[in-house]
Short mmCIF file of C-alpha atoms in Angstrom, two decimals:
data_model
loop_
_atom_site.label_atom_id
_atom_site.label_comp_id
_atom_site.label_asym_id
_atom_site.label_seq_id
_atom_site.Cartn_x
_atom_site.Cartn_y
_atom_site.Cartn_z
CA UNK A 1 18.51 -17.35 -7.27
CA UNK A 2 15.55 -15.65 -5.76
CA UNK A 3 13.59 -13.93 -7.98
CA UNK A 4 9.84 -11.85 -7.56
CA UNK A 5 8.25 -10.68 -10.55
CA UNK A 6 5.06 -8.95 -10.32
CA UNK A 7 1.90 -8.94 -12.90
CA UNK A 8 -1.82 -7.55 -13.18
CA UNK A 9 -1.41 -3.75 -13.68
CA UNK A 10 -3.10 -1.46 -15.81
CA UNK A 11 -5.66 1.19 -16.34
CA UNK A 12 -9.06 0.66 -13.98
CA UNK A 13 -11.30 3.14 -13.64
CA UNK A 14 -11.78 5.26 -9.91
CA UNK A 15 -14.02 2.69 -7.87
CA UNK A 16 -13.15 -0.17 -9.62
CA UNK A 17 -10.72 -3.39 -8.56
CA UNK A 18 -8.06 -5.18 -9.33
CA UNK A 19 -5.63 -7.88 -8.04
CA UNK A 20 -2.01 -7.69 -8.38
CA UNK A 21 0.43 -10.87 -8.34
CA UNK A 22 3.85 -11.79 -7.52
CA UNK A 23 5.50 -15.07 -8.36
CA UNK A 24 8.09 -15.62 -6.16
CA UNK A 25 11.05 -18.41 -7.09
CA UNK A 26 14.15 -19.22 -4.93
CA UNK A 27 13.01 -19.61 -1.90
CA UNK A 28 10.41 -20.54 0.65
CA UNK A 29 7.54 -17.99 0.67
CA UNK A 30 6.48 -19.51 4.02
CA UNK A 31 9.74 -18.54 5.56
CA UNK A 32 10.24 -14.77 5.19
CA UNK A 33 7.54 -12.12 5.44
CA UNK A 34 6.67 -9.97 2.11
CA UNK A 35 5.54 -7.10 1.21
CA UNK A 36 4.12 -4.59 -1.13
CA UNK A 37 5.75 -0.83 -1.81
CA UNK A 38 4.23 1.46 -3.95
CA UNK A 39 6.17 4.40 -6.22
CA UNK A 40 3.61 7.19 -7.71
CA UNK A 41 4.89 8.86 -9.93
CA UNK A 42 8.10 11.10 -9.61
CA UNK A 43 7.08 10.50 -5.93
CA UNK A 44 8.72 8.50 -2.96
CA UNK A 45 8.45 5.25 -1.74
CA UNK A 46 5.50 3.98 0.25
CA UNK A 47 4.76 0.91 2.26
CA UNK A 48 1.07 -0.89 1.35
CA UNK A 49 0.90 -3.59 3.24
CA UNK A 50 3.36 -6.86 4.95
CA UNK A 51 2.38 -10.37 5.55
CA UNK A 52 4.50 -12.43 8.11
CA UNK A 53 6.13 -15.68 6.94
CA UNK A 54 3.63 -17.64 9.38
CA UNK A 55 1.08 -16.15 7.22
CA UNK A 56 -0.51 -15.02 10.97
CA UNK A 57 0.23 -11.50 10.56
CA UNK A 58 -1.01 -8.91 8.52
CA UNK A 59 -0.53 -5.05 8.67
CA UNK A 60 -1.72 -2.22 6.39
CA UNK A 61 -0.75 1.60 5.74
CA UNK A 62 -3.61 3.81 6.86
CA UNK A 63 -4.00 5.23 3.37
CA UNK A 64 -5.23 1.14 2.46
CA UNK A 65 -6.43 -0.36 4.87
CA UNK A 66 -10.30 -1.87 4.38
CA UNK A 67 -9.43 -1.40 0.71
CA UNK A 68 -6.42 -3.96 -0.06
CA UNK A 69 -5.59 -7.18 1.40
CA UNK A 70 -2.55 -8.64 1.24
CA UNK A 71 -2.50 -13.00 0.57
CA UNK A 72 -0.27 -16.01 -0.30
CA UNK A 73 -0.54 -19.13 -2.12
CA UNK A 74 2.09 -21.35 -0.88
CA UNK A 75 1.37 -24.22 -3.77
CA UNK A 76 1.66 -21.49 -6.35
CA UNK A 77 4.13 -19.64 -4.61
CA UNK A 78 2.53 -16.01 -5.47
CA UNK A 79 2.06 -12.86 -2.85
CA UNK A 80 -1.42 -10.92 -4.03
CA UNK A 81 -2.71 -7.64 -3.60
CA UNK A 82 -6.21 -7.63 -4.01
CA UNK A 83 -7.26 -3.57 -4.88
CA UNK A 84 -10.32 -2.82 -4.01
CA UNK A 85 -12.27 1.00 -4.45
CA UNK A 86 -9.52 2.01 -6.32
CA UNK A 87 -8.77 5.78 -5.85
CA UNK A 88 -6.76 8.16 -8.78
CA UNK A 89 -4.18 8.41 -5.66
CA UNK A 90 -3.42 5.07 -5.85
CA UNK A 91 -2.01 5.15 -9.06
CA UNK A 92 1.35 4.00 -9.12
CA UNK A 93 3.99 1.18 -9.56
CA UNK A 94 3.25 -1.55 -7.15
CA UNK A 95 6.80 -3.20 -5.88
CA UNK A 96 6.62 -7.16 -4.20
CA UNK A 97 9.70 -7.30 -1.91
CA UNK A 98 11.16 -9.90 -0.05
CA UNK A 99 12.37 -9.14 4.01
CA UNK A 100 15.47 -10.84 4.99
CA UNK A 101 13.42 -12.80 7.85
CA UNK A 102 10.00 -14.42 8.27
CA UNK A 103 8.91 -10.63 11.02
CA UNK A 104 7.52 -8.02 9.62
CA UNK A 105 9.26 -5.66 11.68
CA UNK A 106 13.03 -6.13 12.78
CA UNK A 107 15.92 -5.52 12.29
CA UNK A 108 15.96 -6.90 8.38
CA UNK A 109 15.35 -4.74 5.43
CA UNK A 110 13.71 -5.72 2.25
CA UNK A 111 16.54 -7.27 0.70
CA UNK A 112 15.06 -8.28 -2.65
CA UNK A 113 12.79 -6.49 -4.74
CA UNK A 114 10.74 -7.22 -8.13
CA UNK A 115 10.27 -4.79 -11.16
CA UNK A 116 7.05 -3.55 -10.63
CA UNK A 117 3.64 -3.25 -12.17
CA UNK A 118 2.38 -0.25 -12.97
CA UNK A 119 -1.58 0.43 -11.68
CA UNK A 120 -3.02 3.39 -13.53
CA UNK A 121 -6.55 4.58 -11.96
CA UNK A 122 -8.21 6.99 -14.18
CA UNK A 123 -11.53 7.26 -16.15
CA UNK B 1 5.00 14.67 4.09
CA UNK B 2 6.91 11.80 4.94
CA UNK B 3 7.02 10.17 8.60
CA UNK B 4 10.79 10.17 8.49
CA UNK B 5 12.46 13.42 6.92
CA UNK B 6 15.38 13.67 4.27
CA UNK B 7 16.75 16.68 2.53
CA UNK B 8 15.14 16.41 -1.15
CA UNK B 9 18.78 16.48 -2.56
CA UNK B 10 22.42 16.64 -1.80
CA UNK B 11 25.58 16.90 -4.24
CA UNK B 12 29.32 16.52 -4.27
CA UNK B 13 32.40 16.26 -6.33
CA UNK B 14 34.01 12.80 -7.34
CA UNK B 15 35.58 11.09 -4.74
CA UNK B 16 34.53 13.02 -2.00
CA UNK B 17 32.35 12.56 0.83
CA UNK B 18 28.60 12.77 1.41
CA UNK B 19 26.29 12.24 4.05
CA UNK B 20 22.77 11.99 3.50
CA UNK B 21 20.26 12.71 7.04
CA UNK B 22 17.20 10.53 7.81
CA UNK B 23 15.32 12.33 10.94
CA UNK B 24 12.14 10.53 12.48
CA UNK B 25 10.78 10.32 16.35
CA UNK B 26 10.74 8.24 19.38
CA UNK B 27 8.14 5.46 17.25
CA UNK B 28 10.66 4.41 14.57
CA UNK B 29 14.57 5.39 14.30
CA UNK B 30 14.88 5.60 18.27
CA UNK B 31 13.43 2.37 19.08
CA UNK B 32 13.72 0.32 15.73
CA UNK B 33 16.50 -0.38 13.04
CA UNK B 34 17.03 1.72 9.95
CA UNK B 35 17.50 1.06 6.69
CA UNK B 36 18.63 2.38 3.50
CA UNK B 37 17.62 2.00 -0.03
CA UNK B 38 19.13 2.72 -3.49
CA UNK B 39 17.26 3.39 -6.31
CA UNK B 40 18.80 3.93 -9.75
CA UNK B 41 16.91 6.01 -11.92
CA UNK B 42 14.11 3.23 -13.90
CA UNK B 43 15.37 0.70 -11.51
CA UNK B 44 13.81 -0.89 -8.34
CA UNK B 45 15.42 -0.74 -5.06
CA UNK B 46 18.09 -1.95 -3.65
CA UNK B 47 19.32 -2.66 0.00
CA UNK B 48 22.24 -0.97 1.12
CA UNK B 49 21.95 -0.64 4.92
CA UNK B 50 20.42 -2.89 7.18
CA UNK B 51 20.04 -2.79 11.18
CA UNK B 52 21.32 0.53 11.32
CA UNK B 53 24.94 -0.12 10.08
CA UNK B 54 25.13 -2.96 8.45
CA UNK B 55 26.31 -3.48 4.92
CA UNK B 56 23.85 -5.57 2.62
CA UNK B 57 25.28 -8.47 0.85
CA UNK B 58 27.67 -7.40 -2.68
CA UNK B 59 27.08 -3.52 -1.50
CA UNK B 60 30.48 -1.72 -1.47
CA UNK B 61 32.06 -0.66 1.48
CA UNK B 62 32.55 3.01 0.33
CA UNK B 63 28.71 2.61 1.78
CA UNK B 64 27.96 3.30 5.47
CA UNK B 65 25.67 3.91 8.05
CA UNK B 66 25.05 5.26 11.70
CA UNK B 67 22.35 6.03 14.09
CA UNK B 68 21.71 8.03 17.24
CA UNK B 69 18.67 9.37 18.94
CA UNK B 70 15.95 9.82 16.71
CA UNK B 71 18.09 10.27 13.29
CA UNK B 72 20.13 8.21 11.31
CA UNK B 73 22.86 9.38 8.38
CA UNK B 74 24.07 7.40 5.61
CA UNK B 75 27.56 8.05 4.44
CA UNK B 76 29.16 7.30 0.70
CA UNK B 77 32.55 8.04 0.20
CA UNK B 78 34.47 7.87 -3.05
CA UNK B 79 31.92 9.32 -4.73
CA UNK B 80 31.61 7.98 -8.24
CA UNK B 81 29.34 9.06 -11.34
CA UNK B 82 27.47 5.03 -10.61
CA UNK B 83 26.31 7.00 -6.80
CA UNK B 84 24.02 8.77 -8.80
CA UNK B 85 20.73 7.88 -7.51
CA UNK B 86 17.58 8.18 -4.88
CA UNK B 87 18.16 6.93 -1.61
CA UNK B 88 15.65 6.24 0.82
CA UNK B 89 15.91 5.58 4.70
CA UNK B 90 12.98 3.81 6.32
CA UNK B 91 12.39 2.06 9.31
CA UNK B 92 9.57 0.44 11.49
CA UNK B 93 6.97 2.87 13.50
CA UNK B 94 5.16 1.39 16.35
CA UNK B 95 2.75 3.71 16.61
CA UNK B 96 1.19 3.49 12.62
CA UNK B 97 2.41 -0.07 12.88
CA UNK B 98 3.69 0.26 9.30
CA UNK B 99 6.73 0.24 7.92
CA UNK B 100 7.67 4.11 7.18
CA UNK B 101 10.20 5.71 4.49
CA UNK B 102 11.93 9.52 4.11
CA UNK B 103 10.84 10.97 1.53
CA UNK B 104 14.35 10.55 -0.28
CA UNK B 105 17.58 12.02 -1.59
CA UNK B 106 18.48 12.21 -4.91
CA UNK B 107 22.02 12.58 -5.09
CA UNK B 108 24.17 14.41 -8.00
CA UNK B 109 27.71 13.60 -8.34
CA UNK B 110 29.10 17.06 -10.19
#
């Protein structure tokens, strides 16, 4: 049964870091690409970032990028999100999802999903 | 504002019909797949649609969607109180080179 569930929210303060992790169990991490979604809140969805199964390719929203990066551990078969200049915007709960292949484009959705963590950025 | 557009909400009786609109541009919906997203309320998502029109695995088939041009529509019939939910289109834009969602629908079943 696959199964992603995320960990390393909380509150930081505006400027500050933090890394968020998702263990991921019932399949091959190395085989389908992941990614991170975002949820402020009472808001929408919103794509952070996607890592290719090869591990080759990375891609970023605008609203992240040179702030979070996006990384795998294959031997402890966790996705990361390391946080970085944390902004009050980013406040929100951080989703690890699964695609159905190893792109990350295509024409495969995000066909699992974990609970969340929730990231709170406020002094 | 969201890349691709949805009306903020939509309702209908009980086993009726609804249609829910996801319009975007030549960079995503015209040249790549859509895909559609349930989210119960306190819940994370959940795929419904794949590749345009293609059902996700365990989703009922009251569930369905379509594409053309630059704007794709997600259909439930049967509408029952367990509908009642967000729904989210997305889809891939090659210009951002990000993956982009609607702003979403919540849906009330009266």
């Amino acid at each position: 049964e696959v199964q992603l569930l995320e960990s390393g929210g909380g509150l930081v303060q505006p400027g500050g870091s933090l890394r968020l992790s998702c263990a991921a169990s019932g399949f091959t991490l190395s085989s389908y690409a992941m990614n991170w979604v975002r949820q402020a809140p009472g808001k929408g969805l919103e794509w952070v970032s996607g890592m290719s199964g090869s591990g080759g390719s990375t891609y970023y929203a605008v609203s992240v990028k040179g702030r979070f990066t996006i990384s795998r551990d294959e031997s402890k078969k966790t996705l990361y999100l390391q946080m970085t200049t944390l902004r009050a915007e980013d406040t929100a709960v951080y989703y690890c999802a699964k695609k159905g292949d190893d792109y990350i484009y295509g024409r495969l959705g995000f066909d699992y999903w974990g609970q969340g963590t929730l990231v709170t950025v406020s002094s | 504002q969201s890349v691709l557009t949805q009306p903020p909400s939509v309702s209908e009786a009980p086993r009726q019909r609804v249609s829910i609109s996801c319009s975007g541009s030549s960079s995503n919906i015209a040249k790549n797949a859509v895909n559609w997203y349930q989210q119960l309320p306190g819940k994370a998502p959940r795929l419904l649609i794949y590749d345009d029109d293609l059902l996700s695995s365990e989703v009922s088939d009251r569930f369905s969607g379509s594409k053309s041009g630059t704007s794709a529509s997600l259909a439930i019939s049967g509408l029952q109180s367990e509908d009642e939910a967000d729904y989210y289109c997305a889809s891939w834009d090659d210009s951002l080179n990000a993956w982009v969602f609607g702003g979403g629908t919540k849906l009330t079943v009266l």
